[in-house]
Amino acid sequence: QVQLVESGGGLVQPGGSLRLSCAASGSIFSIAVMGWYRQAQGKQRELVAAITSGGNTNYADSVKGRFTISRDNAKNLVYLQMNSLKPEDTAVYYCKAASGWFVWGQGTQVTVSS
């Protein structure tokens, strides 16, 4: 199993952009699904976006057209490009690897506020 470390979070104004990165300690080439989840204060963790080993993607309705997930198997990295950010996107964002087992990263805080 791999370990995952997220980075790229921070404070951004509404309408701004951030790119989150998820660095894996080992190869992600054969990992079936890599995903980004988020958990806002007082709410349940929810799926934001996921990408399969074949490159198929899935997005939450709330982020479609604004967020893009991608994976670089050569660098063992997964990205979440977030554009047109809204205050309701404020949450801790987690990376998850799933392939018959699953592993979570420690999370990175994203705060969208003026």
PDB file of N, CA and C in Angstrom:
ATOM      1  N   GLN A   1       0.825  -1.196   0.000  1.00  0.00           N
ATOM      2  CA  GLN A   1       0.000   0.000   0.000  1.00  0.00           C
ATOM      3  C   GLN A   1       0.858   1.245   0.000  1.00  0.00           C
ATOM      4  N   VAL A   2       0.300   2.310  -0.535  1.00  0.00           N
ATOM      5  CA  VAL A   2       1.021   3.571  -0.597  1.00  0.00           C
ATOM      6  C   VAL A   2       0.593   4.486   0.538  1.00  0.00           C
ATOM      7  N   GLN A   3       1.412   5.486   0.771  1.00  0.00           N
ATOM      8  CA  GLN A   3       1.031   6.595   1.642  1.00  0.00           C
ATOM      9  C   GLN A   3       0.781   7.800   0.760  1.00  0.00           C
ATOM     10  N   LEU A   4      -0.163   8.632   1.175  1.00  0.00           N
ATOM     11  CA  LEU A   4      -0.567   9.781   0.375  1.00  0.00           C
ATOM     12  C   LEU A   4      -0.360  11.063   1.160  1.00  0.00           C
ATOM     13  N   VAL A   5       0.157  12.092   0.488  1.00  0.00           N
ATOM     14  CA  VAL A   5       0.366  13.397   1.111  1.00  0.00           C
ATOM     15  C   VAL A   5      -0.225  14.463   0.203  1.00  0.00           C
ATOM     16  N   GLU A   6      -1.199  15.191   0.725  1.00  0.00           N
ATOM     17  CA  GLU A   6      -1.820  16.270  -0.029  1.00  0.00           C
ATOM     18  C   GLU A   6      -1.088  17.591   0.211  1.00  0.00           C
ATOM     19  N   SER A   7      -1.159  18.467  -0.774  1.00  0.00           N
ATOM     20  CA  SER A   7      -0.608  19.814  -0.635  1.00  0.00           C
ATOM     21  C   SER A   7      -1.356  20.742  -1.584  1.00  0.00           C
ATOM     22  N   GLY A   8      -1.136  22.040  -1.400  1.00  0.00           N
ATOM     23  CA  GLY A   8      -1.725  23.017  -2.300  1.00  0.00           C
ATOM     24  C   GLY A   8      -2.923  23.766  -1.764  1.00  0.00           C
ATOM     25  N   GLY A   9      -3.367  23.402  -0.574  1.00  0.00           N
ATOM     26  CA  GLY A   9      -4.499  24.110   0.010  1.00  0.00           C
ATOM     27  C   GLY A   9      -4.102  25.502   0.482  1.00  0.00           C
ATOM     28  N   GLY A  10      -5.109  26.272   0.863  1.00  0.00           N
ATOM     29  CA  GLY A  10      -4.839  27.618   1.356  1.00  0.00           C
ATOM     30  C   GLY A  10      -6.078  28.469   1.344  1.00  0.00           C
ATOM     31  N   LEU A  11      -5.869  29.767   1.493  1.00  0.00           N
ATOM     32  CA  LEU A  11      -6.954  30.747   1.495  1.00  0.00           C
ATOM     33  C   LEU A  11      -7.022  31.409   0.126  1.00  0.00           C
ATOM     34  N   VAL A  12      -8.210  31.445  -0.446  1.00  0.00           N
ATOM     35  CA  VAL A  12      -8.391  32.042  -1.762  1.00  0.00           C
ATOM     36  C   VAL A  12      -9.706  32.808  -1.768  1.00  0.00           C
ATOM     37  N   GLN A  13      -9.762  33.853  -2.560  1.00  0.00           N
ATOM     38  CA  GLN A  13     -10.991  34.637  -2.662  1.00  0.00           C
ATOM     39  C   GLN A  13     -11.994  33.931  -3.566  1.00  0.00           C
ATOM     40  N   PRO A  14     -13.269  34.210  -3.368  1.00  0.00           N
ATOM     41  CA  PRO A  14     -14.282  33.646  -4.281  1.00  0.00           C
ATOM     42  C   PRO A  14     -13.951  33.989  -5.723  1.00  0.00           C
ATOM     43  N   GLY A  15     -14.123  33.002  -6.588  1.00  0.00           N
ATOM     44  CA  GLY A  15     -13.779  33.167  -7.996  1.00  0.00           C
ATOM     45  C   GLY A  15     -12.351  32.784  -8.329  1.00  0.00           C
ATOM     46  N   GLY A  16     -11.549  32.559  -7.317  1.00  0.00           N
ATOM     47  CA  GLY A  16     -10.153  32.215  -7.524  1.00  0.00           C
ATOM     48  C   GLY A  16      -9.942  30.742  -7.839  1.00  0.00           C
ATOM     49  N   SER A  17      -8.668  30.380  -7.964  1.00  0.00           N
ATOM     50  CA  SER A  17      -8.294  29.010  -8.323  1.00  0.00           C
ATOM     51  C   SER A  17      -7.221  28.476  -7.380  1.00  0.00           C
ATOM     52  N   LEU A  18      -7.227  27.174  -7.225  1.00  0.00           N
ATOM     53  CA  LEU A  18      -6.178  26.462  -6.510  1.00  0.00           C
ATOM     54  C   LEU A  18      -5.950  25.135  -7.208  1.00  0.00           C
ATOM     55  N   ARG A  19      -4.733  24.618  -7.103  1.00  0.00           N
ATOM     56  CA  ARG A  19      -4.467  23.270  -7.582  1.00  0.00           C
ATOM     57  C   ARG A  19      -3.936  22.443  -6.414  1.00  0.00           C
ATOM     58  N   LEU A  20      -4.668  21.395  -6.084  1.00  0.00           N
ATOM     59  CA  LEU A  20      -4.236  20.469  -5.051  1.00  0.00           C
ATOM     60  C   LEU A  20      -3.428  19.347  -5.677  1.00  0.00           C
ATOM     61  N   SER A  21      -2.433  18.891  -4.934  1.00  0.00           N
ATOM     62  CA  SER A  21      -1.623  17.763  -5.368  1.00  0.00           C
ATOM     63  C   SER A  21      -1.684  16.658  -4.328  1.00  0.00           C
ATOM     64  N   CYS A  22      -1.653  15.434  -4.795  1.00  0.00           N
ATOM     65  CA  CYS A  22      -1.604  14.260  -3.919  1.00  0.00           C
ATOM     66  C   CYS A  22      -0.398  13.443  -4.364  1.00  0.00           C
ATOM     67  N   ALA A  23       0.589  13.369  -3.499  1.00  0.00           N
ATOM     68  CA  ALA A  23       1.808  12.639  -3.813  1.00  0.00           C
ATOM     69  C   ALA A  23       1.764  11.272  -3.141  1.00  0.00           C
ATOM     70  N   ALA A  24       1.976  10.238  -3.931  1.00  0.00           N
ATOM     71  CA  ALA A  24       1.977   8.873  -3.410  1.00  0.00           C
ATOM     72  C   ALA A  24       3.409   8.407  -3.177  1.00  0.00           C
ATOM     73  N   SER A  25       3.573   7.569  -2.142  1.00  0.00           N
ATOM     74  CA  SER A  25       4.917   7.084  -1.787  1.00  0.00           C
ATOM     75  C   SER A  25       5.389   5.987  -2.723  1.00  0.00           C
ATOM     76  N   GLY A  26       4.473   5.456  -3.517  1.00  0.00           N
ATOM     77  CA  GLY A  26       4.834   4.414  -4.458  1.00  0.00           C
ATOM     78  C   GLY A  26       4.053   4.567  -5.747  1.00  0.00           C
ATOM     79  N   SER A  27       4.158   3.582  -6.589  1.00  0.00           N
ATOM     80  CA  SER A  27       3.515   3.656  -7.896  1.00  0.00           C
ATOM     81  C   SER A  27       1.990   3.653  -7.787  1.00  0.00           C
ATOM     82  N   ILE A  28       1.367   4.545  -8.559  1.00  0.00           N
ATOM     83  CA  ILE A  28      -0.095   4.568  -8.623  1.00  0.00           C
ATOM     84  C   ILE A  28      -0.597   3.968  -9.924  1.00  0.00           C
ATOM     85  N   PHE A  29       0.323   3.470 -10.733  1.00  0.00           N
ATOM     86  CA  PHE A  29      -0.036   2.993 -12.071  1.00  0.00           C
ATOM     87  C   PHE A  29      -1.169   1.981 -12.029  1.00  0.00           C
ATOM     88  N   SER A  30      -1.101   1.057 -11.086  1.00  0.00           N
ATOM     89  CA  SER A  30      -2.074  -0.026 -11.052  1.00  0.00           C
ATOM     90  C   SER A  30      -3.204   0.203 -10.051  1.00  0.00           C
ATOM     91  N   ILE A  31      -3.213   1.343  -9.410  1.00  0.00           N
ATOM     92  CA  ILE A  31      -4.276   1.631  -8.442  1.00  0.00           C
ATOM     93  C   ILE A  31      -5.559   1.939  -9.212  1.00  0.00           C
ATOM     94  N   ALA A  32      -6.624   1.203  -8.885  1.00  0.00           N
ATOM     95  CA  ALA A  32      -7.853   1.266  -9.669  1.00  0.00           C
ATOM     96  C   ALA A  32      -8.472   2.663  -9.702  1.00  0.00           C
ATOM     97  N   VAL A  33      -8.590   3.273  -8.539  1.00  0.00           N
ATOM     98  CA  VAL A  33      -9.258   4.569  -8.457  1.00  0.00           C
ATOM     99  C   VAL A  33      -8.494   5.485  -7.521  1.00  0.00           C
ATOM    100  N   MET A  34      -8.260   6.705  -7.972  1.00  0.00           N
ATOM    101  CA  MET A  34      -7.732   7.767  -7.125  1.00  0.00           C
ATOM    102  C   MET A  34      -8.822   8.829  -7.027  1.00  0.00           C
ATOM    103  N   GLY A  35      -9.054   9.297  -5.810  1.00  0.00           N
ATOM    104  CA  GLY A  35     -10.150  10.239  -5.645  1.00  0.00           C
ATOM    105  C   GLY A  35      -9.817  11.383  -4.709  1.00  0.00           C
ATOM    106  N   TRP A  36     -10.575  12.444  -4.870  1.00  0.00           N
ATOM    107  CA  TRP A  36     -10.525  13.576  -3.945  1.00  0.00           C
ATOM    108  C   TRP A  36     -11.885  13.657  -3.238  1.00  0.00           C
ATOM    109  N   TYR A  37     -11.817  13.783  -1.944  1.00  0.00           N
ATOM    110  CA  TYR A  37     -13.007  13.952  -1.116  1.00  0.00           C
ATOM    111  C   TYR A  37     -12.846  15.242  -0.317  1.00  0.00           C
ATOM    112  N   ARG A  38     -13.944  15.712   0.242  1.00  0.00           N
ATOM    113  CA  ARG A  38     -13.850  16.877   1.116  1.00  0.00           C
ATOM    114  C   ARG A  38     -14.823  16.740   2.274  1.00  0.00           C
ATOM    115  N   GLN A  39     -14.455  17.387   3.355  1.00  0.00           N
ATOM    116  CA  GLN A  39     -15.305  17.393   4.536  1.00  0.00           C
ATOM    117  C   GLN A  39     -15.350  18.792   5.106  1.00  0.00           C
ATOM    118  N   ALA A  40     -16.516  19.393   5.009  1.00  0.00           N
ATOM    119  CA  ALA A  40     -16.728  20.705   5.603  1.00  0.00           C
ATOM    120  C   ALA A  40     -17.066  20.534   7.079  1.00  0.00           C
ATOM    121  N   GLN A  41     -16.838  21.573   7.835  1.00  0.00           N
ATOM    122  CA  GLN A  41     -17.076  21.502   9.272  1.00  0.00           C
ATOM    123  C   GLN A  41     -18.529  21.142   9.546  1.00  0.00           C
ATOM    124  N   GLY A  42     -18.735  20.118  10.352  1.00  0.00           N
ATOM    125  CA  GLY A  42     -20.072  19.707  10.718  1.00  0.00           C
ATOM    126  C   GLY A  42     -20.799  18.877   9.683  1.00  0.00           C
ATOM    127  N   LYS A  43     -20.108  18.537   8.601  1.00  0.00           N
ATOM    128  CA  LYS A  43     -20.751  17.761   7.547  1.00  0.00           C
ATOM    129  C   LYS A  43     -19.996  16.461   7.291  1.00  0.00           C
ATOM    130  N   GLN A  44     -20.641  15.547   6.575  1.00  0.00           N
ATOM    131  CA  GLN A  44     -20.008  14.282   6.247  1.00  0.00           C
ATOM    132  C   GLN A  44     -19.012  14.461   5.102  1.00  0.00           C
ATOM    133  N   ARG A  45     -18.044  13.582   5.069  1.00  0.00           N
ATOM    134  CA  ARG A  45     -17.091  13.577   3.970  1.00  0.00           C
ATOM    135  C   ARG A  45     -17.826  13.172   2.690  1.00  0.00           C
ATOM    136  N   GLU A  46     -17.516  13.878   1.600  1.00  0.00           N
ATOM    137  CA  GLU A  46     -18.189  13.608   0.343  1.00  0.00           C
ATOM    138  C   GLU A  46     -17.189  13.507  -0.803  1.00  0.00           C
ATOM    139  N   LEU A  47     -17.567  12.723  -1.807  1.00  0.00           N
ATOM    140  CA  LEU A  47     -16.735  12.599  -2.988  1.00  0.00           C
ATOM    141  C   LEU A  47     -16.780  13.887  -3.795  1.00  0.00           C
ATOM    142  N   VAL A  48     -15.616  14.347  -4.215  1.00  0.00           N
ATOM    143  CA  VAL A  48     -15.517  15.510  -5.090  1.00  0.00           C
ATOM    144  C   VAL A  48     -15.271  15.061  -6.519  1.00  0.00           C
ATOM    145  N   ALA A  49     -14.251  14.214  -6.695  1.00  0.00           N
ATOM    146  CA  ALA A  49     -13.891  13.753  -8.032  1.00  0.00           C
ATOM    147  C   ALA A  49     -13.082  12.480  -7.907  1.00  0.00           C
ATOM    148  N   ALA A  50     -13.161  11.646  -8.935  1.00  0.00           N
ATOM    149  CA  ALA A  50     -12.395  10.408  -8.947  1.00  0.00           C
ATOM    150  C   ALA A  50     -11.932  10.127 -10.362  1.00  0.00           C
ATOM    151  N   ILE A  51     -10.821   9.390 -10.448  1.00  0.00           N
ATOM    152  CA  ILE A  51     -10.281   9.025 -11.750  1.00  0.00           C
ATOM    153  C   ILE A  51      -9.782   7.588 -11.682  1.00  0.00           C
ATOM    154  N   THR A  52     -10.143   6.802 -12.692  1.00  0.00           N
ATOM    155  CA  THR A  52      -9.727   5.407 -12.708  1.00  0.00           C
ATOM    156  C   THR A  52      -8.352   5.259 -13.356  1.00  0.00           C
ATOM    157  N   SER A  53      -7.822   4.058 -13.269  1.00  0.00           N
ATOM    158  CA  SER A  53      -6.525   3.785 -13.895  1.00  0.00           C
ATOM    159  C   SER A  53      -6.602   3.950 -15.412  1.00  0.00           C
ATOM    160  N   GLY A  54      -7.794   3.829 -15.953  1.00  0.00           N
ATOM    161  CA  GLY A  54      -7.977   4.007 -17.394  1.00  0.00           C
ATOM    162  C   GLY A  54      -8.264   5.432 -17.808  1.00  0.00           C
ATOM    163  N   GLY A  55      -8.342   6.325 -16.812  1.00  0.00           N
ATOM    164  CA  GLY A  55      -8.550   7.735 -17.111  1.00  0.00           C
ATOM    165  C   GLY A  55      -9.988   8.204 -17.098  1.00  0.00           C
ATOM    166  N   ASN A  56     -10.906   7.324 -16.759  1.00  0.00           N
ATOM    167  CA  ASN A  56     -12.307   7.744 -16.653  1.00  0.00           C
ATOM    168  C   ASN A  56     -12.489   8.581 -15.385  1.00  0.00           C
ATOM    169  N   THR A  57     -13.300   9.623 -15.501  1.00  0.00           N
ATOM    170  CA  THR A  57     -13.479  10.542 -14.387  1.00  0.00           C
ATOM    171  C   THR A  57     -14.940  10.629 -13.965  1.00  0.00           C
ATOM    172  N   ASN A  58     -15.122  11.028 -12.723  1.00  0.00           N
ATOM    173  CA  ASN A  58     -16.450  11.200 -12.158  1.00  0.00           C
ATOM    174  C   ASN A  58     -16.390  12.401 -11.226  1.00  0.00           C
ATOM    175  N   TYR A  59     -17.420  13.251 -11.281  1.00  0.00           N
ATOM    176  CA  TYR A  59     -17.432  14.465 -10.476  1.00  0.00           C
ATOM    177  C   TYR A  59     -18.749  14.616  -9.726  1.00  0.00           C
ATOM    178  N   ALA A  60     -18.663  15.225  -8.569  1.00  0.00           N
ATOM    179  CA  ALA A  60     -19.872  15.629  -7.867  1.00  0.00           C
ATOM    180  C   ALA A  60     -20.557  16.716  -8.694  1.00  0.00           C
ATOM    181  N   ASP A  61     -21.875  16.722  -8.670  1.00  0.00           N
ATOM    182  CA  ASP A  61     -22.609  17.718  -9.454  1.00  0.00           C
ATOM    183  C   ASP A  61     -22.208  19.146  -9.077  1.00  0.00           C
ATOM    184  N   SER A  62     -21.896  19.346  -7.821  1.00  0.00           N
ATOM    185  CA  SER A  62     -21.587  20.689  -7.334  1.00  0.00           C
ATOM    186  C   SER A  62     -20.285  21.253  -7.883  1.00  0.00           C
ATOM    187  N   VAL A  63     -19.424  20.395  -8.441  1.00  0.00           N
ATOM    188  CA  VAL A  63     -18.133  20.883  -8.940  1.00  0.00           C
ATOM    189  C   VAL A  63     -17.959  20.690 -10.435  1.00  0.00           C
ATOM    190  N   LYS A  64     -18.924  20.065 -11.088  1.00  0.00           N
ATOM    191  CA  LYS A  64     -18.815  19.830 -12.529  1.00  0.00           C
ATOM    192  C   LYS A  64     -18.637  21.145 -13.275  1.00  0.00           C
ATOM    193  N   GLY A  65     -17.673  21.153 -14.183  1.00  0.00           N
ATOM    194  CA  GLY A  65     -17.401  22.350 -14.959  1.00  0.00           C
ATOM    195  C   GLY A  65     -16.444  23.313 -14.287  1.00  0.00           C
ATOM    196  N   ARG A  66     -16.148  23.077 -13.011  1.00  0.00           N
ATOM    197  CA  ARG A  66     -15.234  23.963 -12.279  1.00  0.00           C
ATOM    198  C   ARG A  66     -13.959  23.249 -11.853  1.00  0.00           C
ATOM    199  N   PHE A  67     -14.078  21.980 -11.499  1.00  0.00           N
ATOM    200  CA  PHE A  67     -12.931  21.211 -11.016  1.00  0.00           C
ATOM    201  C   PHE A  67     -12.521  20.183 -12.062  1.00  0.00           C
ATOM    202  N   THR A  68     -11.223  19.888 -12.082  1.00  0.00           N
ATOM    203  CA  THR A  68     -10.699  18.863 -12.981  1.00  0.00           C
ATOM    204  C   THR A  68      -9.712  17.982 -12.233  1.00  0.00           C
ATOM    205  N   ILE A  69      -9.939  16.687 -12.288  1.00  0.00           N
ATOM    206  CA  ILE A  69      -9.014  15.737 -11.667  1.00  0.00           C
ATOM    207  C   ILE A  69      -8.131  15.138 -12.752  1.00  0.00           C
ATOM    208  N   SER A  70      -6.872  14.917 -12.415  1.00  0.00           N
ATOM    209  CA  SER A  70      -5.956  14.279 -13.351  1.00  0.00           C
ATOM    210  C   SER A  70      -4.938  13.466 -12.565  1.00  0.00           C
ATOM    211  N   ARG A  71      -4.319  12.527 -13.241  1.00  0.00           N
ATOM    212  CA  ARG A  71      -3.297  11.717 -12.596  1.00  0.00           C
ATOM    213  C   ARG A  71      -2.085  11.598 -13.504  1.00  0.00           C
ATOM    214  N   ASP A  72      -0.904  11.673 -12.896  1.00  0.00           N
ATOM    215  CA  ASP A  72       0.356  11.503 -13.607  1.00  0.00           C
ATOM    216  C   ASP A  72       0.998  10.242 -13.050  1.00  0.00           C
ATOM    217  N   ASN A  73       0.785   9.134 -13.729  1.00  0.00           N
ATOM    218  CA  ASN A  73       1.286   7.857 -13.223  1.00  0.00           C
ATOM    219  C   ASN A  73       2.816   7.819 -13.175  1.00  0.00           C
ATOM    220  N   ALA A  74       3.460   8.534 -14.069  1.00  0.00           N
ATOM    221  CA  ALA A  74       4.923   8.530 -14.103  1.00  0.00           C
ATOM    222  C   ALA A  74       5.510   9.203 -12.874  1.00  0.00           C
ATOM    223  N   LYS A  75       4.789  10.218 -12.350  1.00  0.00           N
ATOM    224  CA  LYS A  75       5.272  10.974 -11.190  1.00  0.00           C
ATOM    225  C   LYS A  75       4.557  10.569  -9.902  1.00  0.00           C
ATOM    226  N   ASN A  76       3.621   9.639 -10.005  1.00  0.00           N
ATOM    227  CA  ASN A  76       2.848   9.196  -8.831  1.00  0.00           C
ATOM    228  C   ASN A  76       2.121  10.357  -8.163  1.00  0.00           C
ATOM    229  N   LEU A  77       1.504  11.175  -8.989  1.00  0.00           N
ATOM    230  CA  LEU A  77       0.796  12.354  -8.515  1.00  0.00           C
ATOM    231  C   LEU A  77      -0.634  12.368  -9.047  1.00  0.00           C
ATOM    232  N   VAL A  78      -1.518  12.897  -8.217  1.00  0.00           N
ATOM    233  CA  VAL A  78      -2.899  13.140  -8.621  1.00  0.00           C
ATOM    234  C   VAL A  78      -3.191  14.603  -8.313  1.00  0.00           C
ATOM    235  N   TYR A  79      -3.849  15.262  -9.237  1.00  0.00           N
ATOM    236  CA  TYR A  79      -4.125  16.684  -9.091  1.00  0.00           C
ATOM    237  C   TYR A  79      -5.625  16.946  -9.051  1.00  0.00           C
ATOM    238  N   LEU A  80      -5.965  18.050  -8.410  1.00  0.00           N
ATOM    239  CA  LEU A  80      -7.336  18.563  -8.483  1.00  0.00           C
ATOM    240  C   LEU A  80      -7.219  20.051  -8.778  1.00  0.00           C
ATOM    241  N   GLN A  81      -7.519  20.421 -10.009  1.00  0.00           N
ATOM    242  CA  GLN A  81      -7.544  21.825 -10.394  1.00  0.00           C
ATOM    243  C   GLN A  81      -8.920  22.382 -10.071  1.00  0.00           C
ATOM    244  N   MET A  82      -8.949  23.407  -9.247  1.00  0.00           N
ATOM    245  CA  MET A  82     -10.205  23.985  -8.789  1.00  0.00           C
ATOM    246  C   MET A  82     -10.291  25.429  -9.257  1.00  0.00           C
ATOM    247  N   ASN A  83     -11.265  25.704 -10.091  1.00  0.00           N
ATOM    248  CA  ASN A  83     -11.493  27.050 -10.614  1.00  0.00           C
ATOM    249  C   ASN A  83     -12.837  27.578 -10.148  1.00  0.00           C
ATOM    250  N   SER A  84     -13.014  28.870 -10.274  1.00  0.00           N
ATOM    251  CA  SER A  84     -14.282  29.517  -9.900  1.00  0.00           C
ATOM    252  C   SER A  84     -14.743  29.085  -8.514  1.00  0.00           C
ATOM    253  N   LEU A  85     -13.819  29.145  -7.572  1.00  0.00           N
ATOM    254  CA  LEU A  85     -14.110  28.657  -6.227  1.00  0.00           C
ATOM    255  C   LEU A  85     -15.179  29.496  -5.545  1.00  0.00           C
ATOM    256  N   LYS A  86     -15.982  28.800  -4.741  1.00  0.00           N
ATOM    257  CA  LYS A  86     -17.081  29.419  -4.009  1.00  0.00           C
ATOM    258  C   LYS A  86     -16.875  29.205  -2.512  1.00  0.00           C
ATOM    259  N   PRO A  87     -17.466  30.051  -1.691  1.00  0.00           N
ATOM    260  CA  PRO A  87     -17.340  29.852  -0.241  1.00  0.00           C
ATOM    261  C   PRO A  87     -17.775  28.453   0.195  1.00  0.00           C
ATOM    262  N   GLU A  88     -18.758  27.879  -0.474  1.00  0.00           N
ATOM    263  CA  GLU A  88     -19.217  26.542  -0.104  1.00  0.00           C
ATOM    264  C   GLU A  88     -18.234  25.431  -0.464  1.00  0.00           C
ATOM    265  N   ASP A  89     -17.157  25.776  -1.153  1.00  0.00           N
ATOM    266  CA  ASP A  89     -16.090  24.803  -1.415  1.00  0.00           C
ATOM    267  C   ASP A  89     -15.124  24.694  -0.227  1.00  0.00           C
ATOM    268  N   THR A  90     -15.295  25.552   0.752  1.00  0.00           N
ATOM    269  CA  THR A  90     -14.437  25.514   1.937  1.00  0.00           C
ATOM    270  C   THR A  90     -14.576  24.178   2.653  1.00  0.00           C
ATOM    271  N   ALA A  91     -13.450  23.508   2.853  1.00  0.00           N
ATOM    272  CA  ALA A  91     -13.445  22.187   3.483  1.00  0.00           C
ATOM    273  C   ALA A  91     -12.010  21.694   3.606  1.00  0.00           C
ATOM    274  N   VAL A  92     -11.849  20.593   4.311  1.00  0.00           N
ATOM    275  CA  VAL A  92     -10.590  19.852   4.262  1.00  0.00           C
ATOM    276  C   VAL A  92     -10.711  18.859   3.110  1.00  0.00           C
ATOM    277  N   TYR A  93      -9.733  18.888   2.232  1.00  0.00           N
ATOM    278  CA  TYR A  93      -9.749  18.019   1.054  1.00  0.00           C
ATOM    279  C   TYR A  93      -8.792  16.852   1.279  1.00  0.00           C
ATOM    280  N   TYR A  94      -9.301  15.655   1.018  1.00  0.00           N
ATOM    281  CA  TYR A  94      -8.541  14.435   1.227  1.00  0.00           C
ATOM    282  C   TYR A  94      -8.346  13.683  -0.078  1.00  0.00           C
ATOM    283  N   CYS A  95      -7.194  13.073  -0.210  1.00  0.00           N
ATOM    284  CA  CYS A  95      -6.908  12.191  -1.326  1.00  0.00           C
ATOM    285  C   CYS A  95      -7.128  10.751  -0.857  1.00  0.00           C
ATOM    286  N   LYS A  96      -7.644   9.926  -1.748  1.00  0.00           N
ATOM    287  CA  LYS A  96      -7.894   8.519  -1.411  1.00  0.00           C
ATOM    288  C   LYS A  96      -7.458   7.642  -2.567  1.00  0.00           C
ATOM    289  N   ALA A  97      -6.790   6.550  -2.211  1.00  0.00           N
ATOM    290  CA  ALA A  97      -6.437   5.521  -3.185  1.00  0.00           C
ATOM    291  C   ALA A  97      -7.247   4.278  -2.869  1.00  0.00           C
ATOM    292  N   ALA A  98      -7.821   3.652  -3.893  1.00  0.00           N
ATOM    293  CA  ALA A  98      -8.643   2.468  -3.680  1.00  0.00           C
ATOM    294  C   ALA A  98      -8.357   1.441  -4.772  1.00  0.00           C
ATOM    295  N   SER A  99      -8.067   0.205  -4.302  1.00  0.00           N
ATOM    296  CA  SER A  99      -7.776  -0.857  -5.264  1.00  0.00           C
ATOM    297  C   SER A  99      -7.949  -2.200  -4.583  1.00  0.00           C
ATOM    298  N   GLY A 100      -9.155  -2.424  -4.072  1.00  0.00           N
ATOM    299  CA  GLY A 100      -9.397  -3.598  -3.250  1.00  0.00           C
ATOM    300  C   GLY A 100      -9.104  -3.312  -1.797  1.00  0.00           C
ATOM    301  N   TRP A 101      -8.349  -2.330  -1.517  1.00  0.00           N
ATOM    302  CA  TRP A 101      -8.041  -1.759  -0.205  1.00  0.00           C
ATOM    303  C   TRP A 101      -8.176  -0.259  -0.400  1.00  0.00           C
ATOM    304  N   PHE A 102      -8.052   0.512   0.669  1.00  0.00           N
ATOM    305  CA  PHE A 102      -8.062   1.948   0.468  1.00  0.00           C
ATOM    306  C   PHE A 102      -7.152   2.623   1.492  1.00  0.00           C
ATOM    307  N   VAL A 103      -6.634   3.769   1.084  1.00  0.00           N
ATOM    308  CA  VAL A 103      -5.737   4.564   1.915  1.00  0.00           C
ATOM    309  C   VAL A 103      -6.132   6.021   1.772  1.00  0.00           C
ATOM    310  N   TRP A 104      -6.121   6.748   2.889  1.00  0.00           N
ATOM    311  CA  TRP A 104      -6.422   8.172   2.895  1.00  0.00           C
ATOM    312  C   TRP A 104      -5.164   8.976   3.180  1.00  0.00           C
ATOM    313  N   GLY A 105      -5.120  10.167   2.630  1.00  0.00           N
ATOM    314  CA  GLY A 105      -4.111  11.128   3.023  1.00  0.00           C
ATOM    315  C   GLY A 105      -4.562  11.869   4.268  1.00  0.00           C
ATOM    316  N   GLN A 106      -3.745  12.818   4.722  1.00  0.00           N
ATOM    317  CA  GLN A 106      -4.034  13.514   5.979  1.00  0.00           C
ATOM    318  C   GLN A 106      -4.909  14.742   5.774  1.00  0.00           C
ATOM    319  N   GLY A 107      -5.072  15.167   4.534  1.00  0.00           N
ATOM    320  CA  GLY A 107      -5.947  16.284   4.215  1.00  0.00           C
ATOM    321  C   GLY A 107      -5.227  17.611   4.119  1.00  0.00           C
ATOM    322  N   THR A 108      -5.834  18.514   3.356  1.00  0.00           N
ATOM    323  CA  THR A 108      -5.324  19.880   3.229  1.00  0.00           C
ATOM    324  C   THR A 108      -6.511  20.830   3.253  1.00  0.00           C
ATOM    325  N   GLN A 109      -6.357  21.919   3.998  1.00  0.00           N
ATOM    326  CA  GLN A 109      -7.465  22.854   4.190  1.00  0.00           C
ATOM    327  C   GLN A 109      -7.577  23.805   3.010  1.00  0.00           C
ATOM    328  N   VAL A 110      -8.782  23.956   2.512  1.00  0.00           N
ATOM    329  CA  VAL A 110      -9.101  24.955   1.497  1.00  0.00           C
ATOM    330  C   VAL A 110     -10.156  25.888   2.076  1.00  0.00           C
ATOM    331  N   THR A 111      -9.846  27.170   2.082  1.00  0.00           N
ATOM    332  CA  THR A 111     -10.773  28.170   2.595  1.00  0.00           C
ATOM    333  C   THR A 111     -11.023  29.206   1.507  1.00  0.00           C
ATOM    334  N   VAL A 112     -12.282  29.367   1.159  1.00  0.00           N
ATOM    335  CA  VAL A 112     -12.678  30.333   0.133  1.00  0.00           C
ATOM    336  C   VAL A 112     -13.441  31.456   0.832  1.00  0.00           C
ATOM    337  N   SER A 113     -12.818  32.609   0.891  1.00  0.00           N
ATOM    338  CA  SER A 113     -13.397  33.714   1.645  1.00  0.00           C
ATOM    339  C   SER A 113     -12.813  35.028   1.176  1.00  0.00           C
ATOM    340  N   SER A 114     -13.630  36.073   1.238  1.00  0.00           N
ATOM    341  CA  SER A 114     -13.137  37.401   0.898  1.00  0.00           C
ATOM    342  C   SER A 114     -12.670  38.131   2.150  1.00  0.00           C
TER     343      SER A 114
END
